[in-house]
Tab-separated table of C-alpha atoms in Angstrom:
chain	number	residue	atom	x	y	z
A	1	UNK	CA	50.500	87.896	4.953
A	2	UNK	CA	52.197	86.820	1.912
A	3	UNK	CA	52.456	83.192	2.970
A	4	UNK	CA	48.473	83.409	3.369
A	5	UNK	CA	47.845	84.776	-0.021
A	6	UNK	CA	50.133	82.152	-1.830
A	7	UNK	CA	48.469	79.537	0.434
A	8	UNK	CA	45.259	80.909	-0.626
A	9	UNK	CA	45.845	80.976	-4.435
A	10	UNK	CA	47.253	77.382	-4.114
A	11	UNK	CA	43.822	76.289	-2.627
A	12	UNK	CA	42.052	77.904	-5.474
A	13	UNK	CA	44.396	76.607	-8.085
A	14	UNK	CA	43.177	72.797	-6.659
A	15	UNK	CA	39.607	73.827	-6.748
A	16	UNK	CA	39.659	75.229	-10.358
A	17	UNK	CA	41.687	72.323	-11.863
A	18	UNK	CA	38.713	70.405	-12.888
A	19	UNK	CA	37.157	73.082	-14.736
A	20	UNK	CA	40.681	74.276	-16.592
A	21	UNK	CA	40.924	70.865	-17.802
A	22	UNK	CA	37.818	71.300	-19.772
A	23	UNK	CA	39.492	73.848	-21.893
A	24	UNK	CA	41.201	71.063	-23.728
A	25	UNK	CA	37.258	70.126	-24.947
A	26	UNK	CA	35.969	73.244	-26.406
A	27	UNK	CA	32.686	74.165	-28.342
A	28	UNK	CA	34.485	75.323	-31.044
A	29	UNK	CA	32.048	76.383	-33.346
A	30	UNK	CA	34.255	79.138	-35.406
A	31	UNK	CA	37.014	78.239	-37.846
A	32	UNK	CA	39.894	80.380	-38.512
A	33	UNK	CA	38.080	82.535	-40.573
A	34	UNK	CA	35.399	82.792	-38.053
A	35	UNK	CA	32.474	81.032	-40.344
A	36	UNK	CA	30.521	78.862	-38.549
A	37	UNK	CA	30.831	75.236	-39.889
A	38	UNK	CA	31.857	72.797	-36.714
A	39	UNK	CA	28.719	73.239	-34.866
A	40	UNK	CA	26.213	72.450	-37.773
A	41	UNK	CA	27.741	69.010	-38.174
A	42	UNK	CA	27.037	68.006	-34.586
A	43	UNK	CA	23.389	66.701	-34.011
A	44	UNK	CA	21.089	68.906	-32.272
A	45	UNK	CA	21.108	66.841	-29.073
A	46	UNK	CA	24.803	66.697	-28.993
A	47	UNK	CA	25.223	70.713	-29.451
A	48	UNK	CA	22.673	71.370	-26.518
A	49	UNK	CA	24.673	68.918	-24.469
A	50	UNK	CA	27.649	70.649	-25.058
A	51	UNK	CA	26.072	74.181	-24.647
A	52	UNK	CA	24.549	73.308	-21.117
A	53	UNK	CA	28.010	72.132	-20.140
A	54	UNK	CA	29.743	75.444	-21.468
A	55	UNK	CA	27.096	77.252	-19.499
A	56	UNK	CA	27.706	75.109	-16.265
A	57	UNK	CA	31.549	75.587	-16.366
A	58	UNK	CA	30.949	79.374	-17.093
A	59	UNK	CA	28.776	79.794	-14.137
A	60	UNK	CA	30.884	77.469	-11.827
A	61	UNK	CA	33.971	79.591	-12.723
A	62	UNK	CA	32.106	82.699	-12.228
A	63	UNK	CA	30.719	81.878	-8.618
A	64	UNK	CA	34.460	80.980	-7.634
A	65	UNK	CA	35.569	84.432	-9.286
A	66	UNK	CA	33.176	86.227	-7.268
A	67	UNK	CA	34.049	84.717	-4.064
A	68	UNK	CA	37.614	84.908	-4.573
A	69	UNK	CA	37.308	88.776	-5.244
A	70	UNK	CA	35.498	89.166	-2.064
A	71	UNK	CA	38.158	87.759	-0.139
A	72	UNK	CA	40.726	89.262	-1.691
A	73	UNK	CA	39.185	93.024	-2.073
A	74	UNK	CA	35.589	93.326	-0.182
A	75	UNK	CA	35.364	93.369	3.689
A	76	UNK	CA	32.052	92.295	5.144
A	77	UNK	CA	30.875	96.096	5.727
A	78	UNK	CA	31.385	96.839	2.077
A	79	UNK	CA	29.507	93.824	0.841
A	80	UNK	CA	26.684	95.104	3.220
A	81	UNK	CA	26.812	98.610	1.620
A	82	UNK	CA	26.788	97.178	-1.835
A	83	UNK	CA	23.573	95.179	-0.868
A	84	UNK	CA	22.018	98.418	0.926
A	85	UNK	CA	22.866	100.889	-2.195
A	86	UNK	CA	21.108	98.642	-4.497
A	87	UNK	CA	23.474	98.615	-7.230
A	88	UNK	CA	21.593	97.709	-10.648
A	89	UNK	CA	22.856	95.054	-12.770
A	90	UNK	CA	23.543	96.305	-16.190
A	91	UNK	CA	21.020	93.604	-17.741
A	92	UNK	CA	18.190	94.683	-15.704
A	93	UNK	CA	16.321	96.595	-18.697
A	94	UNK	CA	16.223	93.414	-20.784
A	95	UNK	CA	12.866	91.685	-21.336
A	96	UNK	CA	14.083	88.491	-19.689
A	97	UNK	CA	11.906	86.248	-17.241
A	98	UNK	CA	12.661	86.136	-13.947
A	99	UNK	CA	10.070	84.367	-11.862
A	100	UNK	CA	9.600	80.887	-11.811
A	101	UNK	CA	6.083	81.187	-13.201
A	102	UNK	CA	7.164	83.278	-16.203
A	103	UNK	CA	9.920	81.073	-16.943
A	104	UNK	CA	7.942	78.239	-17.205
A	105	UNK	CA	5.243	80.060	-19.388
A	106	UNK	CA	7.902	81.367	-22.242
A	107	UNK	CA	8.531	79.601	-25.590
A	108	UNK	CA	11.404	77.506	-26.594
A	109	UNK	CA	11.976	80.209	-28.697
A	110	UNK	CA	12.069	82.925	-26.224
A	111	UNK	CA	14.216	80.559	-23.846
A	112	UNK	CA	17.053	80.492	-26.294
A	113	UNK	CA	16.599	84.021	-27.073
A	114	UNK	CA	16.884	85.024	-23.770
A	115	UNK	CA	20.228	82.913	-23.295
A	116	UNK	CA	21.618	84.913	-26.570
A	117	UNK	CA	20.608	88.254	-25.112
A	118	UNK	CA	22.177	87.603	-21.752
A	119	UNK	CA	25.498	86.074	-23.454
A	120	UNK	CA	25.858	89.124	-25.801
A	121	UNK	CA	25.185	91.650	-23.038
A	122	UNK	CA	27.976	90.461	-21.241
A	123	UNK	CA	30.867	90.114	-23.803
A	124	UNK	CA	32.033	93.615	-23.363
A	125	UNK	CA	31.502	94.312	-19.886
A	126	UNK	CA	33.762	91.220	-19.329
A	127	UNK	CA	36.343	92.751	-21.334
A	128	UNK	CA	36.310	95.919	-19.340
A	129	UNK	CA	36.769	94.076	-16.129
A	130	UNK	CA	39.495	92.134	-17.267
A	131	UNK	CA	41.124	95.847	-18.334
A	132	UNK	CA	40.021	97.016	-14.604
A	133	UNK	CA	41.270	94.003	-12.894
A	134	UNK	CA	44.877	94.581	-14.516
A	135	UNK	CA	45.227	97.758	-12.587
A	136	UNK	CA	44.784	96.524	-9.167
A	137	UNK	CA	48.227	96.062	-7.207
A	138	UNK	CA	47.239	92.892	-5.525
A	139	UNK	CA	44.970	91.178	-7.983
A	140	UNK	CA	46.048	87.240	-7.961
A	141	UNK	CA	46.910	85.762	-11.404
A	142	UNK	CA	44.254	83.384	-10.415
A	143	UNK	CA	41.456	86.099	-10.762
A	144	UNK	CA	42.915	87.453	-13.820
A	145	UNK	CA	43.194	84.152	-15.442
A	146	UNK	CA	39.762	82.938	-14.647
A	147	UNK	CA	37.924	86.348	-15.852
A	148	UNK	CA	39.714	85.960	-19.224
A	149	UNK	CA	38.841	82.300	-19.418
A	150	UNK	CA	35.288	83.189	-18.978
A	151	UNK	CA	35.320	86.078	-21.458
A	152	UNK	CA	36.514	83.499	-23.847
A	153	UNK	CA	34.235	80.958	-23.324
A	154	UNK	CA	31.490	83.158	-23.218
A	155	UNK	CA	32.246	84.051	-27.122
A	156	UNK	CA	32.091	80.043	-27.450
A	157	UNK	CA	29.048	79.687	-26.036
A	158	UNK	CA	27.351	82.622	-27.938
A	159	UNK	CA	28.422	80.954	-31.188
A	160	UNK	CA	26.903	77.462	-29.882
A	161	UNK	CA	23.524	79.150	-29.111
A	162	UNK	CA	23.285	80.810	-32.657
A	163	UNK	CA	23.594	77.548	-34.114
A	164	UNK	CA	21.506	75.952	-31.874
A	165	UNK	CA	18.901	78.410	-32.812
A	166	UNK	CA	19.024	77.694	-36.259
A	167	UNK	CA	18.675	74.238	-35.363
A	168	UNK	CA	15.833	74.271	-33.195
A	169	UNK	CA	14.320	76.889	-34.578
A	170	UNK	CA	15.046	76.759	-38.261
A	171	UNK	CA	15.195	80.692	-38.394
A	172	UNK	CA	18.316	80.499	-41.120
A	173	UNK	CA	22.102	81.123	-40.398
A	174	UNK	CA	22.048	83.762	-37.785
A	175	UNK	CA	25.144	85.835	-37.034
A	176	UNK	CA	26.483	87.017	-33.685
A	177	UNK	CA	25.849	90.264	-34.165
A	178	UNK	CA	25.408	92.696	-31.153
A	179	UNK	CA	24.231	96.190	-30.472
A	180	UNK	CA	26.620	99.193	-31.297
A	181	UNK	CA	25.592	100.612	-28.216
A	182	UNK	CA	25.887	98.189	-25.559
A	183	UNK	CA	24.168	98.276	-22.107
A	184	UNK	CA	27.439	98.953	-20.661
A	185	UNK	CA	28.842	102.463	-20.497
A	186	UNK	CA	32.444	103.165	-20.434
A	187	UNK	CA	32.583	106.062	-17.833
A	188	UNK	CA	35.849	108.079	-16.631
A	189	UNK	CA	37.904	105.699	-14.776
A	190	UNK	CA	36.492	106.034	-11.127
A	191	UNK	CA	38.189	106.474	-7.877
A	192	UNK	CA	39.777	102.882	-6.728
A	193	UNK	CA	37.263	102.266	-3.970
A	194	UNK	CA	34.382	103.343	-6.495
A	195	UNK	CA	36.240	100.746	-8.979
A	196	UNK	CA	36.336	97.758	-6.541
A	197	UNK	CA	32.732	98.013	-5.841
A	198	UNK	CA	31.805	98.547	-9.793
A	199	UNK	CA	33.826	95.520	-10.216
A	200	UNK	CA	32.378	93.672	-7.427
A	201	UNK	CA	28.569	94.530	-8.721
A	202	UNK	CA	29.655	93.324	-12.402
A	203	UNK	CA	31.169	89.936	-11.040
A	204	UNK	CA	28.072	89.699	-8.692
A	205	UNK	CA	25.607	90.369	-11.576
A	206	UNK	CA	27.484	88.054	-14.035
A	207	UNK	CA	27.413	85.102	-11.806
A	208	UNK	CA	23.484	85.623	-11.561
A	209	UNK	CA	23.065	85.948	-15.218
A	210	UNK	CA	25.412	82.947	-15.648
A	211	UNK	CA	23.231	80.749	-13.592
A	212	UNK	CA	19.994	81.931	-15.518
A	213	UNK	CA	21.692	81.066	-18.576
A	214	UNK	CA	22.349	77.578	-17.260
A	215	UNK	CA	18.877	77.283	-16.098
A	216	UNK	CA	17.491	78.295	-19.057
A	217	UNK	CA	19.246	75.696	-21.373
A	218	UNK	CA	18.668	72.978	-18.741
A	219	UNK	CA	14.558	73.607	-18.995
A	220	UNK	CA	15.201	73.484	-22.778
A	221	UNK	CA	16.808	70.101	-22.627
A	222	UNK	CA	14.118	69.020	-20.066
A	223	UNK	CA	11.434	70.126	-22.400
A	224	UNK	CA	13.055	67.875	-25.123
A	225	UNK	CA	13.132	64.794	-23.118
A	226	UNK	CA	10.063	65.226	-20.486
A	227	UNK	CA	7.673	67.688	-21.600
A	228	UNK	CA	5.138	67.503	-18.732
A	229	UNK	CA	7.492	66.825	-15.755
A	230	UNK	CA	10.017	70.012	-15.973
A	231	UNK	CA	10.166	72.358	-12.802
């Protein structure tokens, strides 16, 4: 059994390698003092491309993380139980367009602000997820490292989107501020099974929202180049 686990981790390491190599090309909108200065020096087009690249990688790695978590901790009956129980995603209450028709009709400004809302809503839950996964007896380093990687890249994405809003919408230098009372509430540590299901829900919901971020940003890019043929 141990040999199978080691082999699985080896396979995941090979699959993830192309994504981890991109860590050497960060979005990097912050200097040591935390001020935004590097991204404003990049052209709007290049910044949007770089933000999209970050969103793509975050979604892909979140997808791999969710699949790995399922293989390690979620038997198929529990996957069905989660679907039937109707676990709600923490961003469900946000005014984010969901249908294709709604997405097509919203403005560029609302696309960008929707991405920013999603990004900022997930920063704290991903920190919680890292803490929760650390308590697992059998959590592979691959899963822990990927969760940490996504959490760090999400902060870089937040900084990039903030500067993009300034460049595209001329709204002045926004700061990456977040609500003091987030959507995610830290309750008493649940029992192990409940904790596993909650973490699985977080991973699954984040994967969906990461895909939304990527979709919104690509639609925005399309509108800059081919306004009348963006699907």
